[in-house]
PDB file of C-alpha atoms and ligand atoms in Angstrom:
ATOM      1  CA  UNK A   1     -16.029  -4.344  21.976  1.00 53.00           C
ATOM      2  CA  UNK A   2     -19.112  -4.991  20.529  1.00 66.00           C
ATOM      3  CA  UNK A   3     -17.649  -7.628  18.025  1.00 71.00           C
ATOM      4  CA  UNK A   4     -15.939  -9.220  20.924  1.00 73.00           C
ATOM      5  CA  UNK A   5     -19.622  -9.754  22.935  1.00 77.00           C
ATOM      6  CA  UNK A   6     -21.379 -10.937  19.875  1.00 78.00           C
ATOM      7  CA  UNK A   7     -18.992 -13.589  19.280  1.00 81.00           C
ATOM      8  CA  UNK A   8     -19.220 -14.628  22.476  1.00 82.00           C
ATOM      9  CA  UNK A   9     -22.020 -16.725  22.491  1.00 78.00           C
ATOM     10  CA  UNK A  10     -20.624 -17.782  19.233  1.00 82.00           C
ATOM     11  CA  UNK A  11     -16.694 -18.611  19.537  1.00 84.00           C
ATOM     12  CA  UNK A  12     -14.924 -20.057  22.885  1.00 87.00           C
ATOM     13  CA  UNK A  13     -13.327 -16.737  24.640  1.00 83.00           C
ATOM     14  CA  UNK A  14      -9.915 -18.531  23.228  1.00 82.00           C
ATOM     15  CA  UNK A  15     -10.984 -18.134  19.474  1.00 82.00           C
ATOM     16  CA  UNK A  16     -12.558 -14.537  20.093  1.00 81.00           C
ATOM     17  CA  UNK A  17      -9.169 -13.492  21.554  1.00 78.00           C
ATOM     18  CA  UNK A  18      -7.486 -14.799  18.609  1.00 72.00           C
ATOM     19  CA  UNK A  19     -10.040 -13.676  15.965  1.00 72.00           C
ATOM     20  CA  UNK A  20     -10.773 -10.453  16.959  1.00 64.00           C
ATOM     21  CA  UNK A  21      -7.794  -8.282  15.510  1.00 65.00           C
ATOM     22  CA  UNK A  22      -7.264 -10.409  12.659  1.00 71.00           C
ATOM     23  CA  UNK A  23      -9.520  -8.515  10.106  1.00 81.00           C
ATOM     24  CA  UNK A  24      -9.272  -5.119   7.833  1.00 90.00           C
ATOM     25  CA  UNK A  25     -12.003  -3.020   7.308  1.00 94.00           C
ATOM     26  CA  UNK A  26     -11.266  -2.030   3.436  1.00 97.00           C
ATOM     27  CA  UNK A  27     -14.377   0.761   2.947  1.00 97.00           C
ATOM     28  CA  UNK A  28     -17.720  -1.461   3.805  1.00 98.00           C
ATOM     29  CA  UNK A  29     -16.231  -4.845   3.180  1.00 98.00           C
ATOM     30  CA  UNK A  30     -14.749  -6.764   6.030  1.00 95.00           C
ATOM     31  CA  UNK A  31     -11.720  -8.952   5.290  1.00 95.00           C
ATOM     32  CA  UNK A  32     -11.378 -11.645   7.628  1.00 91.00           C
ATOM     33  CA  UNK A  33      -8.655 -14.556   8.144  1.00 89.00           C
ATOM     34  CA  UNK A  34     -10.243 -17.863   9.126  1.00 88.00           C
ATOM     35  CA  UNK A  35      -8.020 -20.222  10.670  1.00 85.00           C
ATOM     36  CA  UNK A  36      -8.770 -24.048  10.148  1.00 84.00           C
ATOM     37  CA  UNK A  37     -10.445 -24.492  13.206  1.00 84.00           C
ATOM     38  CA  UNK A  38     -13.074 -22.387  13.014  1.00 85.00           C
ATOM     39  CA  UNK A  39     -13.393 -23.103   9.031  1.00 89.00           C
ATOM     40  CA  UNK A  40     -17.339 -24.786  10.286  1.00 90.00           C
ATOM     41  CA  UNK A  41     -17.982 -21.225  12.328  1.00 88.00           C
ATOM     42  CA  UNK A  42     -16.835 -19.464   9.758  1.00 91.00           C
ATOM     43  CA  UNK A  43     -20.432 -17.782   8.130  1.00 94.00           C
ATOM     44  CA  UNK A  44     -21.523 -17.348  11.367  1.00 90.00           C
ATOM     45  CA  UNK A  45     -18.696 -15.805  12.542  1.00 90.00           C
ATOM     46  CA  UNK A  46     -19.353 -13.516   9.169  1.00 93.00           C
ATOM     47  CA  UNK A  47     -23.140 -13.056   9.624  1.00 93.00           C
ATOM     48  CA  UNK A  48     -21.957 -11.969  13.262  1.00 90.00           C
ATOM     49  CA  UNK A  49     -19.517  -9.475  12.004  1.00 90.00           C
ATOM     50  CA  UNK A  50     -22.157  -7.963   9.660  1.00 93.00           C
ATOM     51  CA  UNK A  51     -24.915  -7.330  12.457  1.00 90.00           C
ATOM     52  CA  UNK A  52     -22.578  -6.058  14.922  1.00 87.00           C
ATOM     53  CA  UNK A  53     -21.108  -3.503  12.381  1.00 89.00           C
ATOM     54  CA  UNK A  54     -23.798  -1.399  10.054  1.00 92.00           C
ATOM     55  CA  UNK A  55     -21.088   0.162   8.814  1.00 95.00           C
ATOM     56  CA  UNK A  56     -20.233  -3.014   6.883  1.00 96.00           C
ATOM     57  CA  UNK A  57     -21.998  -4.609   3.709  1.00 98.00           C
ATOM     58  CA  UNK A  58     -20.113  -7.281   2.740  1.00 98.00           C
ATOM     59  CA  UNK A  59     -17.606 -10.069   4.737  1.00 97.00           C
ATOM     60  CA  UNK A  60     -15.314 -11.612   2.585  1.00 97.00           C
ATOM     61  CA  UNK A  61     -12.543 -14.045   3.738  1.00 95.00           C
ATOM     62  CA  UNK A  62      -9.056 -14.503   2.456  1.00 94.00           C
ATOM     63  CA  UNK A  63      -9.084 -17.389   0.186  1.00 95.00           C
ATOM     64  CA  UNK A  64      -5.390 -17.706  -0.052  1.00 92.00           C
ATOM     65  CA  UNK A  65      -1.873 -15.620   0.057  1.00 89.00           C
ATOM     66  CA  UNK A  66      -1.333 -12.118  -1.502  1.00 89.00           C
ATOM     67  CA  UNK A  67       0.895 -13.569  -5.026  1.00 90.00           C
ATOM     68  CA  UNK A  68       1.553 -12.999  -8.259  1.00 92.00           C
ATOM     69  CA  UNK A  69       2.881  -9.682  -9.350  1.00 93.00           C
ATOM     70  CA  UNK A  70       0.189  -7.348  -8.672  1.00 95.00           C
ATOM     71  CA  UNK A  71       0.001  -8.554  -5.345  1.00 92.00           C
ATOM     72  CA  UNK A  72      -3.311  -9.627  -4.968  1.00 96.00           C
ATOM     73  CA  UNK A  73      -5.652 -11.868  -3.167  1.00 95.00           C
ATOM     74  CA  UNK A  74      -8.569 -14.160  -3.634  1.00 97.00           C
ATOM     75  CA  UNK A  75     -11.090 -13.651  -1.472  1.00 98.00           C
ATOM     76  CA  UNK A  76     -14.910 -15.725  -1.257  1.00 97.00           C
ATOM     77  CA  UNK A  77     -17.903 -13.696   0.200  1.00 98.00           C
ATOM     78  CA  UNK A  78     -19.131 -15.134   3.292  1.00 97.00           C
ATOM     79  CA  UNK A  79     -22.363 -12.589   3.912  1.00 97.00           C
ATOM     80  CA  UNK A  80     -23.607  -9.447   2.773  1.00 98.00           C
ATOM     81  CA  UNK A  81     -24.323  -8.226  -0.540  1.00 98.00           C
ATOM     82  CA  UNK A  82     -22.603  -9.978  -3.223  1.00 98.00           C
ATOM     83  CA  UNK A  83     -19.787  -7.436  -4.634  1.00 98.00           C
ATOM     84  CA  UNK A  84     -16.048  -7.093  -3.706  1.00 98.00           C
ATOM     85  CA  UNK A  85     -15.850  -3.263  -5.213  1.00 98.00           C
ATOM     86  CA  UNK A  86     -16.160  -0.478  -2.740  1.00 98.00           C
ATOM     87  CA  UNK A  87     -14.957   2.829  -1.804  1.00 98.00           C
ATOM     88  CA  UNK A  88     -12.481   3.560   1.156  1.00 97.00           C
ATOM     89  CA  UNK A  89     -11.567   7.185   2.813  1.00 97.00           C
ATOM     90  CA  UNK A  90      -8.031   7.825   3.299  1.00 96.00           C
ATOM     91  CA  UNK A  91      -7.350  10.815   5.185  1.00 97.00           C
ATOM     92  CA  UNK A  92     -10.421  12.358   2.779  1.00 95.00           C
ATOM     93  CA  UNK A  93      -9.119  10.595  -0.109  1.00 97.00           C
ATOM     94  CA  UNK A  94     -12.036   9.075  -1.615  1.00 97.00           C
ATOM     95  CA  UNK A  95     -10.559   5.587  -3.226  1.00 98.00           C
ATOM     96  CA  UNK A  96     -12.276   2.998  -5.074  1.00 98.00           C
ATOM     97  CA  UNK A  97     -11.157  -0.440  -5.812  1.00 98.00           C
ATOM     98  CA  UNK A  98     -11.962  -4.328  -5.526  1.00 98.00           C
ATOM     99  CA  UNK A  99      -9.568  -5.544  -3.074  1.00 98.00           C
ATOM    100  CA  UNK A 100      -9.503  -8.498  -4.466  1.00 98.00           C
ATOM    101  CA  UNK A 101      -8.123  -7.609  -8.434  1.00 98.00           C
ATOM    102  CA  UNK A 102      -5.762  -4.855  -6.913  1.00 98.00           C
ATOM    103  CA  UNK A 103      -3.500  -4.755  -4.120  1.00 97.00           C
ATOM    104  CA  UNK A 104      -4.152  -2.017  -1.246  1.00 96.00           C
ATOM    105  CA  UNK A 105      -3.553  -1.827   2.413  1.00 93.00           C
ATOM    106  CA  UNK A 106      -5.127   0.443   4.365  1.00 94.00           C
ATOM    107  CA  UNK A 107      -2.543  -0.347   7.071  1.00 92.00           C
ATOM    108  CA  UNK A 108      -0.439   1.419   5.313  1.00 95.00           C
ATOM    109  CA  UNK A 109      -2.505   4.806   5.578  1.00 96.00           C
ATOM    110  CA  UNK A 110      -0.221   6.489   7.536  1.00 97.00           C
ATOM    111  CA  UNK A 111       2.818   5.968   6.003  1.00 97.00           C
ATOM    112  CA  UNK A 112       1.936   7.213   3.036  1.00 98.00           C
ATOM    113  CA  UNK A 113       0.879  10.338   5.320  1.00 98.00           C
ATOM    114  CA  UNK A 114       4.014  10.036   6.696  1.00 98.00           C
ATOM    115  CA  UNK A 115       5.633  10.281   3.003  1.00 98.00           C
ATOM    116  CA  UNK A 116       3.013  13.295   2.151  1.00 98.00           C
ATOM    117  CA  UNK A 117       4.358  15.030   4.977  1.00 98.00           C
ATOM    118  CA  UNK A 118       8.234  15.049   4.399  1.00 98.00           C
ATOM    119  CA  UNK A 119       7.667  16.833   0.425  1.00 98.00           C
ATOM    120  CA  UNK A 120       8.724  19.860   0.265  1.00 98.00           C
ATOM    121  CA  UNK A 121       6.792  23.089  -2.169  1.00 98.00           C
ATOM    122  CA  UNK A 122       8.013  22.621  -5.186  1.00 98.00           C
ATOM    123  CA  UNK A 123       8.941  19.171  -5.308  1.00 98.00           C
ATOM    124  CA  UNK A 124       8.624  16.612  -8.539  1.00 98.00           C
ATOM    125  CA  UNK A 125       7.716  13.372  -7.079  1.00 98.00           C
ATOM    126  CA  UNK A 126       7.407  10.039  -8.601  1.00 98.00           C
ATOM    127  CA  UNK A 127       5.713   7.018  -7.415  1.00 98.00           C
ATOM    128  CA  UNK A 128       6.451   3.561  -8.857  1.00 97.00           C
ATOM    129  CA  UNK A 129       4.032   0.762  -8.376  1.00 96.00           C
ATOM    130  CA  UNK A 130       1.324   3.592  -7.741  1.00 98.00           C
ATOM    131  CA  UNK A 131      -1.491   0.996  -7.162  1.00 98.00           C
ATOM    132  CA  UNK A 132      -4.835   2.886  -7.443  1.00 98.00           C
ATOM    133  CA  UNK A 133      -2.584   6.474  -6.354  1.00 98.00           C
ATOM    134  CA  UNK A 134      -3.586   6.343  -2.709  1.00 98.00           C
ATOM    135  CA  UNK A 135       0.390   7.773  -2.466  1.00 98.00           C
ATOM    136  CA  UNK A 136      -0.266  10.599  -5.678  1.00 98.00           C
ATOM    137  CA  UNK A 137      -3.542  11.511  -4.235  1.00 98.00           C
ATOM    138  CA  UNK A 138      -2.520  12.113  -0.443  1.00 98.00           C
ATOM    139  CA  UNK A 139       0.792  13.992  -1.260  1.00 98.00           C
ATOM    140  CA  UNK A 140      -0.791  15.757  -3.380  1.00 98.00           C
ATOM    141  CA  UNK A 141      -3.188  17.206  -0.745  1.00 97.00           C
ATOM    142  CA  UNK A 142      -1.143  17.005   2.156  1.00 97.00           C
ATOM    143  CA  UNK A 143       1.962  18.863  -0.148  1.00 97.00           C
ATOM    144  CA  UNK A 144       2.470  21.794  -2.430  1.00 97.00           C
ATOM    145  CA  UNK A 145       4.631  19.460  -4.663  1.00 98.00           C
ATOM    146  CA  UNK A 146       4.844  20.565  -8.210  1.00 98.00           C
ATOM    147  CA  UNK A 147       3.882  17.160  -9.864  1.00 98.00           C
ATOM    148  CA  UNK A 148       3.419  13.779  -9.196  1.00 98.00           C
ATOM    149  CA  UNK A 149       3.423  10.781 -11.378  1.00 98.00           C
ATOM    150  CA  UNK A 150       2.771   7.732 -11.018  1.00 98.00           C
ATOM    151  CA  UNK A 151       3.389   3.962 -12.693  1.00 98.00           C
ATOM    152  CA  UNK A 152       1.253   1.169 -12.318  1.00 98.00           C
ATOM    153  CA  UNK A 153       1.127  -1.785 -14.171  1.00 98.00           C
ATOM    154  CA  UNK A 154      -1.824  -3.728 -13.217  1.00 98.00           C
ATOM    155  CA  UNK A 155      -4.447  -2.708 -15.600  1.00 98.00           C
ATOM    156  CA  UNK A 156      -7.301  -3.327 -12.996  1.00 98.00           C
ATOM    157  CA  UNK A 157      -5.341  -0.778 -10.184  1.00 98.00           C
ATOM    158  CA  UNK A 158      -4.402   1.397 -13.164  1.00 98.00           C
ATOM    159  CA  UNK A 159      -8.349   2.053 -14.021  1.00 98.00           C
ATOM    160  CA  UNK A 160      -9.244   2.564 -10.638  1.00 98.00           C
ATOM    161  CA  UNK A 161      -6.663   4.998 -10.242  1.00 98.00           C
ATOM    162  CA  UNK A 162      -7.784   6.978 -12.702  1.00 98.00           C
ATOM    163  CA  UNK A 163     -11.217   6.763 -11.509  1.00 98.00           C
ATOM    164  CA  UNK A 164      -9.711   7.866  -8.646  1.00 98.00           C
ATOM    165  CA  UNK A 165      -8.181  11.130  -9.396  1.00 97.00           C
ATOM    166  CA  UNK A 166     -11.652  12.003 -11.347  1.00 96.00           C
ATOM    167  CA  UNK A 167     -13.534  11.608  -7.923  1.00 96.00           C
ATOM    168  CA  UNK A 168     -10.739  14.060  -6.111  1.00 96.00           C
ATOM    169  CA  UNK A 169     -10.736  16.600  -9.028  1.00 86.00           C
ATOM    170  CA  UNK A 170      -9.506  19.192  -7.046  1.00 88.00           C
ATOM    171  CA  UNK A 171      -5.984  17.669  -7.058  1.00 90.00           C
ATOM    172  CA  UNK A 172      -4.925  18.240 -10.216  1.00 90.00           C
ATOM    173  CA  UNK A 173      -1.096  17.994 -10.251  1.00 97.00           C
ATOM    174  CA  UNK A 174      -1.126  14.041 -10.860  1.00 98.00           C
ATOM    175  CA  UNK A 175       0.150  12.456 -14.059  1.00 97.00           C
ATOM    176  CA  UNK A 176      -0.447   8.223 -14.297  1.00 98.00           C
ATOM    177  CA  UNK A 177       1.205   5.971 -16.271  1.00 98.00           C
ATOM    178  CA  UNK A 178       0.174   2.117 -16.723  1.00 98.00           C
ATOM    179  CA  UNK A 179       3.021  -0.138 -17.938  1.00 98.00           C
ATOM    180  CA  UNK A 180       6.239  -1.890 -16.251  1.00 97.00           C
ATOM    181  CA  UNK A 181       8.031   1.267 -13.736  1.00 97.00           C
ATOM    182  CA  UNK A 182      11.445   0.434 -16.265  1.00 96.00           C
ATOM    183  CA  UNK A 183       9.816   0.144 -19.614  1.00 97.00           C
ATOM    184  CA  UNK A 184       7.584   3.649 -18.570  1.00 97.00           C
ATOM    185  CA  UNK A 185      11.161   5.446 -17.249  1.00 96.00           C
ATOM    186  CA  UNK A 186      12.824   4.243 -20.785  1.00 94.00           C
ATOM    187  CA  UNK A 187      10.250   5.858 -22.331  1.00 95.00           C
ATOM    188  CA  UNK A 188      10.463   9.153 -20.599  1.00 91.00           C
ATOM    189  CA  UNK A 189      14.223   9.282 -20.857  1.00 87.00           C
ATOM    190  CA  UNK A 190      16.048  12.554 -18.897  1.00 90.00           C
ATOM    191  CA  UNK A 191      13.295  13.488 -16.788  1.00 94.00           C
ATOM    192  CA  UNK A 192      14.389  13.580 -13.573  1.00 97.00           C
ATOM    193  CA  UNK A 193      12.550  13.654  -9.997  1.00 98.00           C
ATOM    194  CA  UNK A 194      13.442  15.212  -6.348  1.00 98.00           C
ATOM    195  CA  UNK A 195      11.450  12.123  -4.330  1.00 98.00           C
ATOM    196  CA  UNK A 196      11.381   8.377  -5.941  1.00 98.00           C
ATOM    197  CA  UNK A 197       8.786   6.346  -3.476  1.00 98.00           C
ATOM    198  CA  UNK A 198       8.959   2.786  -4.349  1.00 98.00           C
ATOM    199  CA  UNK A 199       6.317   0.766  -2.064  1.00 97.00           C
ATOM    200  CA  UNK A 200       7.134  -2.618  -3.348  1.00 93.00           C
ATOM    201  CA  UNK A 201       8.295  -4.231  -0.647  1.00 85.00           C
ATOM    202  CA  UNK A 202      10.872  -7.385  -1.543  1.00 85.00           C
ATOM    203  CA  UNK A 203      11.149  -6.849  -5.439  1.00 90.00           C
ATOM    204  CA  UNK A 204      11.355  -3.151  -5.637  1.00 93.00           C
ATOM    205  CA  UNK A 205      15.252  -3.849  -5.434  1.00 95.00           C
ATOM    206  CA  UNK A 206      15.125  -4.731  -9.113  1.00 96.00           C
ATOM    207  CA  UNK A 207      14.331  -1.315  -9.584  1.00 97.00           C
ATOM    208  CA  UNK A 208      16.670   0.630  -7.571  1.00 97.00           C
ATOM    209  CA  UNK A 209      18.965   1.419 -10.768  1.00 97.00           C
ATOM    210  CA  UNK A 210      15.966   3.290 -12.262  1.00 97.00           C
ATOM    211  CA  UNK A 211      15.285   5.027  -9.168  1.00 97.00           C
ATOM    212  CA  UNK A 212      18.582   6.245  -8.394  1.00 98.00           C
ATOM    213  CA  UNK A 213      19.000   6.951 -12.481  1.00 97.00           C
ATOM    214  CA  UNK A 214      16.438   9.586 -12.719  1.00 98.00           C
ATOM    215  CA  UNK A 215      16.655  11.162  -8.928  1.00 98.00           C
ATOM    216  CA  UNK A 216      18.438  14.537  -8.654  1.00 98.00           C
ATOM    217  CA  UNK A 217      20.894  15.080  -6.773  1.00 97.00           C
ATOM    218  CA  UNK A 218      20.626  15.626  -3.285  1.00 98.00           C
ATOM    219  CA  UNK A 219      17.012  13.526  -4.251  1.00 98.00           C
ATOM    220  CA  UNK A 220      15.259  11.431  -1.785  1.00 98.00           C
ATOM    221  CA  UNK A 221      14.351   7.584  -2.370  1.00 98.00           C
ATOM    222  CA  UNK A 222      12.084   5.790  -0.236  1.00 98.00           C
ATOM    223  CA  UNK A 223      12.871   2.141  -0.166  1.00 98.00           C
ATOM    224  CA  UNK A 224      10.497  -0.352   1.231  1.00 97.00           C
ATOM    225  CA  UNK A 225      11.373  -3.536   1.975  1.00 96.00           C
ATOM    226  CA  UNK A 226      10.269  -6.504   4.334  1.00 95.00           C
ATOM    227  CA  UNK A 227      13.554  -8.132   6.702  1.00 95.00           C
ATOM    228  CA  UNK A 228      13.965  -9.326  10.108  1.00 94.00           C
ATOM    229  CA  UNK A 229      15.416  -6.493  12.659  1.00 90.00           C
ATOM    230  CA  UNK A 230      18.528  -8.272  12.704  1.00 92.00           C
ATOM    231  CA  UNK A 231      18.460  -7.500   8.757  1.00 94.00           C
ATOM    232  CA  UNK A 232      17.184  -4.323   8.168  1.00 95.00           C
ATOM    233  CA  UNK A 233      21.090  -2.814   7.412  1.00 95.00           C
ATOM    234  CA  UNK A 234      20.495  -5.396   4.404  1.00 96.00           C
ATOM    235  CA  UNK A 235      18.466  -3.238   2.657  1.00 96.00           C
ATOM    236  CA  UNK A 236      20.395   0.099   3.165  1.00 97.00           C
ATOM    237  CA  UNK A 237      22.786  -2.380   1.908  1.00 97.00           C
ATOM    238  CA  UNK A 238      20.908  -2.796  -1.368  1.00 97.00           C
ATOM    239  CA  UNK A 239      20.963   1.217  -1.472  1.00 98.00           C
ATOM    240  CA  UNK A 240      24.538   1.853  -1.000  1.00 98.00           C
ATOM    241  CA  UNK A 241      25.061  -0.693  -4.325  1.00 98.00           C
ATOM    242  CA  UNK A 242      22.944   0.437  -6.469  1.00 98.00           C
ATOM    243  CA  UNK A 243      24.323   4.014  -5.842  1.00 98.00           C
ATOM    244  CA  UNK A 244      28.031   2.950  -6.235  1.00 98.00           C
ATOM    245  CA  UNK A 245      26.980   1.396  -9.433  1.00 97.00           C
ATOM    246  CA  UNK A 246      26.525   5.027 -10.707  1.00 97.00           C
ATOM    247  CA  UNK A 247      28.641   7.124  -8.922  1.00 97.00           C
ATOM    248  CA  UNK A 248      26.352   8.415  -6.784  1.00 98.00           C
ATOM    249  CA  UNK A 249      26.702   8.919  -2.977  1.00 98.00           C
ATOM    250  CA  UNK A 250      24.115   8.292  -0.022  1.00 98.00           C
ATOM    251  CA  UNK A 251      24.203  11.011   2.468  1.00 98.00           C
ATOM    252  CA  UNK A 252      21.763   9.804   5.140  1.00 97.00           C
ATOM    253  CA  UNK A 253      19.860   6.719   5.307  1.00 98.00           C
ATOM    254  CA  UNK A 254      17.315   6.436   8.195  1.00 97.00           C
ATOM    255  CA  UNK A 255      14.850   3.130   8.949  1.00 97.00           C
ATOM    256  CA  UNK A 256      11.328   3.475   9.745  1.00 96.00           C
ATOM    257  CA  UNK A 257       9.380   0.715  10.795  1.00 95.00           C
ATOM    258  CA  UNK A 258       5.355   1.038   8.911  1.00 93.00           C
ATOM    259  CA  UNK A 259       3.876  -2.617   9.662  1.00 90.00           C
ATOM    260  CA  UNK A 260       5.041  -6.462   9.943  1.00 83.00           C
ATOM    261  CA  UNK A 261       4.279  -8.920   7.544  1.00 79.00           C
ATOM    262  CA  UNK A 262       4.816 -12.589   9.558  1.00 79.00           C
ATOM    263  CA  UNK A 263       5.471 -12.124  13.343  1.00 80.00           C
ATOM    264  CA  UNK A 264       9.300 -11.197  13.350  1.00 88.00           C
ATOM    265  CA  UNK A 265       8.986  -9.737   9.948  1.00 93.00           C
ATOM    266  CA  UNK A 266       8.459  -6.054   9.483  1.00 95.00           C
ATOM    267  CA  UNK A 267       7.956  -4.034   6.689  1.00 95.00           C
ATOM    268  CA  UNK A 268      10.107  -1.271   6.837  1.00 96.00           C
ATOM    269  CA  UNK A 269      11.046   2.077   4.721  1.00 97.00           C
ATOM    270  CA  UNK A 270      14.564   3.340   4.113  1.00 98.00           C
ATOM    271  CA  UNK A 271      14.039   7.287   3.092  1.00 98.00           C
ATOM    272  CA  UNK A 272      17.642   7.793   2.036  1.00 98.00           C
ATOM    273  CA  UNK A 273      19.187  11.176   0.752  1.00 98.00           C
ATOM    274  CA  UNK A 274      21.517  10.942  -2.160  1.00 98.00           C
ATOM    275  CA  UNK A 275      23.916  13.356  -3.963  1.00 97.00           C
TER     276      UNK A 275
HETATM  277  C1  LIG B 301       2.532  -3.287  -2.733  1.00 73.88           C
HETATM  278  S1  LIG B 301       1.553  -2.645  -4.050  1.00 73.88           S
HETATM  279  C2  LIG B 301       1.494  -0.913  -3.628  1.00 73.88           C
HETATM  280  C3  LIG B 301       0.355  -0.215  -4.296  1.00 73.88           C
HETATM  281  C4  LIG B 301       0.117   1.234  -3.833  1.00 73.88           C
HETATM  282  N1  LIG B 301       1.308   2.043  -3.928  1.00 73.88           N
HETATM  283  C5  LIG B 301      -0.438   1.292  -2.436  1.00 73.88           C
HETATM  284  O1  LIG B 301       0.231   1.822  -1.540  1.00 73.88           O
HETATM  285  O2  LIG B 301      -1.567   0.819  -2.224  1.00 73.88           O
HETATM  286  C6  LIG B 301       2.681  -2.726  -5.378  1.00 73.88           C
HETATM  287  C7  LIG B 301       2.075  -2.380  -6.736  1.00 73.88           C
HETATM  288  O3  LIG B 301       3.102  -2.490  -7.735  1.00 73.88           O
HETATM  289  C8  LIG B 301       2.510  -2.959  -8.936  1.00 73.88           C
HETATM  290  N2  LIG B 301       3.603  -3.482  -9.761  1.00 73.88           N
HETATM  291  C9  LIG B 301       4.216  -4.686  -9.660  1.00 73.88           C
HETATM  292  N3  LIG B 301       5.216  -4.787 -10.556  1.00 73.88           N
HETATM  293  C10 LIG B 301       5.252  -3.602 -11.229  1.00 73.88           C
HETATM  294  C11 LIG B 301       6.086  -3.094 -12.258  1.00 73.88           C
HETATM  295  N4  LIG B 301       7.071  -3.832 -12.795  1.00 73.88           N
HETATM  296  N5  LIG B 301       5.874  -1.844 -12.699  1.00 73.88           N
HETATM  297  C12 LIG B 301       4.869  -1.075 -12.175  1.00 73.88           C
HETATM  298  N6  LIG B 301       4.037  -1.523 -11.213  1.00 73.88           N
HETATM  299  C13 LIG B 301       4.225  -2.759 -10.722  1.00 73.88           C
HETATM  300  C14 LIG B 301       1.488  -3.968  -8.465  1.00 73.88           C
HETATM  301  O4  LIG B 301       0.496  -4.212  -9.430  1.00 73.88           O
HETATM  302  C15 LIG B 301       0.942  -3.271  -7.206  1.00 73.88           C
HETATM  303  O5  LIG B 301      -0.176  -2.478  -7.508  1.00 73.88           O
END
């Protein structure tokens, strides 16, 4: 609310209405989108942010698309100190990073919650494409699973994450790996996990025959992927093959909607049980 009066004297009420809403908050640095029109407001628009927030340090803008394989973004600093590192909280998950060199949402803070909440005592969990663990560290707090690794292969996110599970010592049943999710499985040959969480939404497909290879039976995978409503069977679709590709069967296969990515695209996850 505050924002929204500050800008006022700044932005028409059109562009406040259509700016305010369009920004993440990642720990003390604001992340804003500017659209071309307001490309001449837009450090004033930052300096605005900053003074009507003390909470943040830093406004950054996205200077393109998330790309590449890591998933990451360019972003320029519009006001505020001059870093991109900082640290977020995440459900009392203390995570550091540089949003820029690493990809992490914290939109997606409670689905991974969500994820924490469904393992069961006991449980061997693995997480490919573990990012800087925000998914090892809150399942292992919100969960008395028995271990948890994870597989990164972004050297950056794989640092942080380790940084990261020094600055929440007290969880201590995490095991990281940096290197490619297949090349790291190949490795490890005949381990097996209860829970596969794959939160690479569009190309974690390529990986479904690892993920189905080393879950146990009656495991659960948790398949993210990004489709149209009209489309979303697709990807229980891409489940169903890559189990029939190894004999295995899917019991249950439920949708949950966690976030869109365009306006009629969401990003959803399939948690599917297979025997
Ligand atoms: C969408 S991000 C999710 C990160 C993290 N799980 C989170 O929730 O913030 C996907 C991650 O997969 C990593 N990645 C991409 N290809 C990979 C691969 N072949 N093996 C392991 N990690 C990979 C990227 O670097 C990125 O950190």
């Amino acid at each position: 609310m505050r924002l929204k009066q500050a800008l006022q004297g700044v932005l028409t009420e059109k562009e406040v209405q259509s700016f305010v809403g369009s920004y993440d908050v990642v720990g003390d640095i604001a992340i804003i989108i500017v659209p071309e029109s307001l490309r001449a407001k837009e450090r004033i628009i930052a300096e605005v942010l900053l003074a009507a927030n003390k909470n943040i340090k830093v406004v950054a803008k996205r200077a393109g698309n998330y790309g590449g394989e890591f998933r990451t973004i360019p972003l320029t600093i519009l006001a505020g100190e001059k870093r991109k590192e900082t640290e977020v909280k995440e459900f009392g998950i203390r995570l550091r990073l540089n949003p820029e060199t690493v990809y992490y949402s914290v939109r997606s803070g409670h689905e991974r919650r969500r994820i924490a909440s469904l393992v069961q005592e006991g449980e061997e969990v693995l997480v490919l494409f573990s990012g800087v663990a925000p998914y090892p560290l809150v399942i292992s707090r919100f969960s008395r699973a028995l271990t948890i690794a994870g597989i990164e292969k972004n050297p950056e996110a794989h640092r942080y994450a380790l940084e990261n599970l020094r600055k929440n010592k007290q969880l201590d049943n995490i095991e990281l790996y940096r290197g490619d999710a297949g090349d790291v499985l190949a490795a490890q040959a005949g381990r097996c996990f209860d829970r596969v969480i794959m939160p690479l939404p569009r190309m974690a497909a390529a990986f479904l025959p690892w993920a189905v290879k080393v879950l146990k039976p009656q495991g659960w995978l948790h398949f993210y992927d990004l489709q149209p409503k009209e489309s979303f069977e697709l990807s229980i679709g891409k489940i169903l093959d890559a189990c029939r590709d190894q004999m295995r069967v899917v019991d249950s296969a439920v949708i949950t909607r966690c976030g869109h990515c365009a306006p009629r695209i969401f990003r959803i996850c399939i948690d599917a049980r297979v025997s």
